[in-house]
Short mmCIF file of N, CA and C in Angstrom, two decimals:
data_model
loop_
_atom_site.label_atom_id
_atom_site.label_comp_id
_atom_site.label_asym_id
_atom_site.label_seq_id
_atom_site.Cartn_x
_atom_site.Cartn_y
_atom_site.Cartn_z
N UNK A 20 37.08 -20.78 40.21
CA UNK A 20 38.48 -20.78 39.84
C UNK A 20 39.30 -20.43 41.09
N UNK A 21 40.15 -20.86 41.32
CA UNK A 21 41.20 -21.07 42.67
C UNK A 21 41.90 -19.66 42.43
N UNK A 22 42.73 -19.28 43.52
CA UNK A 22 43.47 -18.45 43.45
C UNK A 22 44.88 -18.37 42.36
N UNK A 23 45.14 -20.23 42.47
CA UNK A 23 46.08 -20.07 41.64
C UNK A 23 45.77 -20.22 40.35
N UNK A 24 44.95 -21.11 40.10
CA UNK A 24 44.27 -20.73 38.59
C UNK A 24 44.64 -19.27 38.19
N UNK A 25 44.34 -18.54 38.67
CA UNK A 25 44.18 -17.22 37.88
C UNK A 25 45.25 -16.31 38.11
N UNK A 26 46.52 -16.87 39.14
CA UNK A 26 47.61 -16.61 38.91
C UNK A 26 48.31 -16.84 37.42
N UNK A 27 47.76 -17.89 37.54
CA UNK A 27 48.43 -19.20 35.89
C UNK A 27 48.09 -18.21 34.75
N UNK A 28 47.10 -17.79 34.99
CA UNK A 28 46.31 -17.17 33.78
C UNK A 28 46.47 -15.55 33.12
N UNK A 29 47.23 -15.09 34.00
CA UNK A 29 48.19 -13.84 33.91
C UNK A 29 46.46 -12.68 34.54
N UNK A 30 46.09 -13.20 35.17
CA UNK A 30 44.84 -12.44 35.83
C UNK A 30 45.02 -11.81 36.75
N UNK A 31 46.03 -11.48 37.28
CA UNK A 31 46.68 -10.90 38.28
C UNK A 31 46.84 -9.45 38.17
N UNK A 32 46.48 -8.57 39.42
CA UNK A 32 46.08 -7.19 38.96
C UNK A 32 48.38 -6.89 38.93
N UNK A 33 48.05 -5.39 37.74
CA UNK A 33 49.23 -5.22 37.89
C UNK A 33 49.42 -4.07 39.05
N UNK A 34 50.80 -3.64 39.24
CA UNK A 34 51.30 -2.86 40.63
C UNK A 34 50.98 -1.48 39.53
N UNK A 35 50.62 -0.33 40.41
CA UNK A 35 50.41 1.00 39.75
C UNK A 35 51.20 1.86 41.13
N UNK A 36 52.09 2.55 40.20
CA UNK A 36 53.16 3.89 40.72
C UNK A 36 52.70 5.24 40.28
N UNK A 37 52.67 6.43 41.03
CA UNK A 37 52.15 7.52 40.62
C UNK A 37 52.94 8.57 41.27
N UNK A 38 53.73 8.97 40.50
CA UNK A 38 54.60 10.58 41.47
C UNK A 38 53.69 11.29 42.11
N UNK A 39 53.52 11.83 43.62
CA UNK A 39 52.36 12.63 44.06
C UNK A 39 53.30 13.97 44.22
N UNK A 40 52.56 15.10 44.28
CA UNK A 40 53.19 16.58 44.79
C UNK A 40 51.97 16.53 46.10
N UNK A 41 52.50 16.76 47.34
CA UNK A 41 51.23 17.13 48.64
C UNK A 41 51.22 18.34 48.46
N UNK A 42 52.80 19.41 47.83
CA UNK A 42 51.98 20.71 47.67
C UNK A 42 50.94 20.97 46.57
N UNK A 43 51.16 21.04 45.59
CA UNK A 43 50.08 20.39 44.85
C UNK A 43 48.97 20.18 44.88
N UNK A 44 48.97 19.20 45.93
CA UNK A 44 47.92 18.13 46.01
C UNK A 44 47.34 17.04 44.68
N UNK A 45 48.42 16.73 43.73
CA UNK A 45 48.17 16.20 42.41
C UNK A 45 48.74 15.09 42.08
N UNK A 46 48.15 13.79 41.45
CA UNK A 46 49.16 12.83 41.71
C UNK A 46 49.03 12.73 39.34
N UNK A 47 50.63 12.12 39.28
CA UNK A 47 50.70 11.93 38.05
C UNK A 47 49.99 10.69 37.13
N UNK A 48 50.17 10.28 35.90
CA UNK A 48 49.38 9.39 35.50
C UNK A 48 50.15 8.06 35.94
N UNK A 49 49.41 6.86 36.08
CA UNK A 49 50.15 5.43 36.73
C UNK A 49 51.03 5.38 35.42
N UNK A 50 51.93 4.27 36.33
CA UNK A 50 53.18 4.06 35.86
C UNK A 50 53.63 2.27 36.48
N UNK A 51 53.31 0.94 35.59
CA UNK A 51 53.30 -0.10 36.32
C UNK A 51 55.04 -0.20 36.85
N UNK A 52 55.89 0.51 36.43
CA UNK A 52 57.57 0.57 36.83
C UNK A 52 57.54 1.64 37.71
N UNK A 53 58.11 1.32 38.87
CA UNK A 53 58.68 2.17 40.30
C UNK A 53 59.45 3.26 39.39
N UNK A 54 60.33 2.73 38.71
CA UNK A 54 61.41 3.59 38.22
C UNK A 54 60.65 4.65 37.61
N UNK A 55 59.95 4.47 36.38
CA UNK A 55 59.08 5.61 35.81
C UNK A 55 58.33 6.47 36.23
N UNK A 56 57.80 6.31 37.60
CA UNK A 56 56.98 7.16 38.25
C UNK A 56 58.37 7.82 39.20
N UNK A 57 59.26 7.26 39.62
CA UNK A 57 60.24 7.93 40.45
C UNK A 57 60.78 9.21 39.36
N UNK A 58 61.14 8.84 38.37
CA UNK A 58 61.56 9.72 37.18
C UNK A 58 60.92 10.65 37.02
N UNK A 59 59.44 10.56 37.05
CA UNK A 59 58.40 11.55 36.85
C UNK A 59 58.71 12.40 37.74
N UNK A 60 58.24 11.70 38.94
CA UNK A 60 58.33 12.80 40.41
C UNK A 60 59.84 13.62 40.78
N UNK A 61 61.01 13.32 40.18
CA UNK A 61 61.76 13.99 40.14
C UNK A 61 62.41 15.19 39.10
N UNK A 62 61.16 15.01 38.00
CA UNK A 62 60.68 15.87 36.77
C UNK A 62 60.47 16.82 37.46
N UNK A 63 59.02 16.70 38.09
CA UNK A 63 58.19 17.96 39.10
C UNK A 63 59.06 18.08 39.87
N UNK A 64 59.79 17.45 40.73
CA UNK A 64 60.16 18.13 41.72
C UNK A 64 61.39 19.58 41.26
N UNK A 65 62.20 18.85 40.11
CA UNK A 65 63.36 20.00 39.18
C UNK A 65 62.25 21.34 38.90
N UNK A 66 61.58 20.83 38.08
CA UNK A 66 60.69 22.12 37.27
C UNK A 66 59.98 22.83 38.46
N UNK A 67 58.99 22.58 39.39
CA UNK A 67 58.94 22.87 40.22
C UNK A 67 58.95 23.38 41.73
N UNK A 68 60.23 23.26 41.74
CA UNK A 68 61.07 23.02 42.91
C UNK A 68 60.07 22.58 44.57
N UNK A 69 59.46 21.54 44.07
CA UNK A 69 58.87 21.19 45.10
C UNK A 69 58.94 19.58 45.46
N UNK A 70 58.86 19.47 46.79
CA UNK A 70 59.36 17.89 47.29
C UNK A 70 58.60 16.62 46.64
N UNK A 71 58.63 16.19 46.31
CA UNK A 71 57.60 14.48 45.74
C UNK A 71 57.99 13.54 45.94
N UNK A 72 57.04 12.36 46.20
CA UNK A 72 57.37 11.11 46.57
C UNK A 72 56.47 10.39 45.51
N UNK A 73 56.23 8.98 45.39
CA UNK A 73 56.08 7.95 44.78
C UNK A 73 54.98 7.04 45.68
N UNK A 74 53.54 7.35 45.03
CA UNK A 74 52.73 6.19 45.94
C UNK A 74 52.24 5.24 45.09
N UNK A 75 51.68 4.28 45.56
CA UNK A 75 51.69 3.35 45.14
C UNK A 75 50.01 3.30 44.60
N UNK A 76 49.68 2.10 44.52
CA UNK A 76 48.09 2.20 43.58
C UNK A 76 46.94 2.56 44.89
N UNK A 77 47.47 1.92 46.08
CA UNK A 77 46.57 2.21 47.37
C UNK A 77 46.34 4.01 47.75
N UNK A 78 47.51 4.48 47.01
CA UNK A 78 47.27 6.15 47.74
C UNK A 78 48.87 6.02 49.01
N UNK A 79 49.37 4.75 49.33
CA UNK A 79 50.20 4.97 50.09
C UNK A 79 51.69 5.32 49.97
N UNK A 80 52.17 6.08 50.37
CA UNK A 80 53.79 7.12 49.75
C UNK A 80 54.61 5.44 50.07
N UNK A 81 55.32 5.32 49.09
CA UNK A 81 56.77 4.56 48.88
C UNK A 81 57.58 4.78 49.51
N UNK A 82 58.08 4.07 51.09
CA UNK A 82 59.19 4.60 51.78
C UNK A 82 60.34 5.12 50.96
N UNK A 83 61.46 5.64 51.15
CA UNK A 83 62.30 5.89 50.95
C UNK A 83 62.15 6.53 48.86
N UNK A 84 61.16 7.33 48.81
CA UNK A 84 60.90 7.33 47.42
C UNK A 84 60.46 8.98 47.50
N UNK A 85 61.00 9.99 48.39
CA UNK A 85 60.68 11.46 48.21
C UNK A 85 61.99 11.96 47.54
N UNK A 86 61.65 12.85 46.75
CA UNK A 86 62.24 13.51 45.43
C UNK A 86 62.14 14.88 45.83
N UNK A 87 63.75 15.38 46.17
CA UNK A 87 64.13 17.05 46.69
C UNK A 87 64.51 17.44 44.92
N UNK A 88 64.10 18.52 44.65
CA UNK A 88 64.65 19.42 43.28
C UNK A 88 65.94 19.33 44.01
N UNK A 89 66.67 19.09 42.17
CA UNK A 89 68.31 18.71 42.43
C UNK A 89 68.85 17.45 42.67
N UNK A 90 67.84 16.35 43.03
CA UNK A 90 68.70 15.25 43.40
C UNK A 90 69.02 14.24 42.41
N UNK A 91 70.30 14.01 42.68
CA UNK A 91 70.86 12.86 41.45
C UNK A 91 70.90 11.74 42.41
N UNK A 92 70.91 10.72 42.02
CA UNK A 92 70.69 8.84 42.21
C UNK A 92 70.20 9.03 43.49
N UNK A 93 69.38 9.78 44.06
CA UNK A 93 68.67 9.66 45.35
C UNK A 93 69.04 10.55 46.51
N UNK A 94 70.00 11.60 45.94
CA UNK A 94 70.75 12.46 46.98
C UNK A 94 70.58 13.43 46.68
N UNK A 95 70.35 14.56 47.83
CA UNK A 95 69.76 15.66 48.06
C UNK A 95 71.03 16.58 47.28
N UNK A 96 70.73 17.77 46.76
CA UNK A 96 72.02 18.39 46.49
C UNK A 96 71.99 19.54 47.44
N UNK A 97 73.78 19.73 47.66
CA UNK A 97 73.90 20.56 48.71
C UNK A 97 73.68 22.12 49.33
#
């Protein structure tokens, strides 16, 4: 079966998002929406007051996706 065959066929792995804490060291349960795992990680970061970012299914952090306790639509509070 071809590559695109199994595009056609909805065989295609899906994208997995996971809020990580490095203090921590703990990553949350997947999440196939960026948004939902961003939400998460800015859960922990409030309750916890600790920094989090958003990696992806590889283990690799989501540029522009770290979460300061306090921040609303992506901004640090002052």
């Amino acid at each position: 079966m071809t590559t695109q065959e199994q595009e056609a066929t909805g065989r295609r792995w899906a994208p997995a998002y996971r809020a990580h804490c490095p203090r921590c060291r703990n990553s949350g349960r997947a999440f196939s929406s960026y948004s939902n795992a961003e939400q998460a990680a800015q859960g922990h970061a409030d309750k916890h007051y600790h920094v989090t970012h958003v990696i992806d299914q590889y283990g690799i952090r989501v540029i522009g996706s770290t979460r300061h306790p306090g921040d609303e639509n992506g901004k640090a509070a002052p």
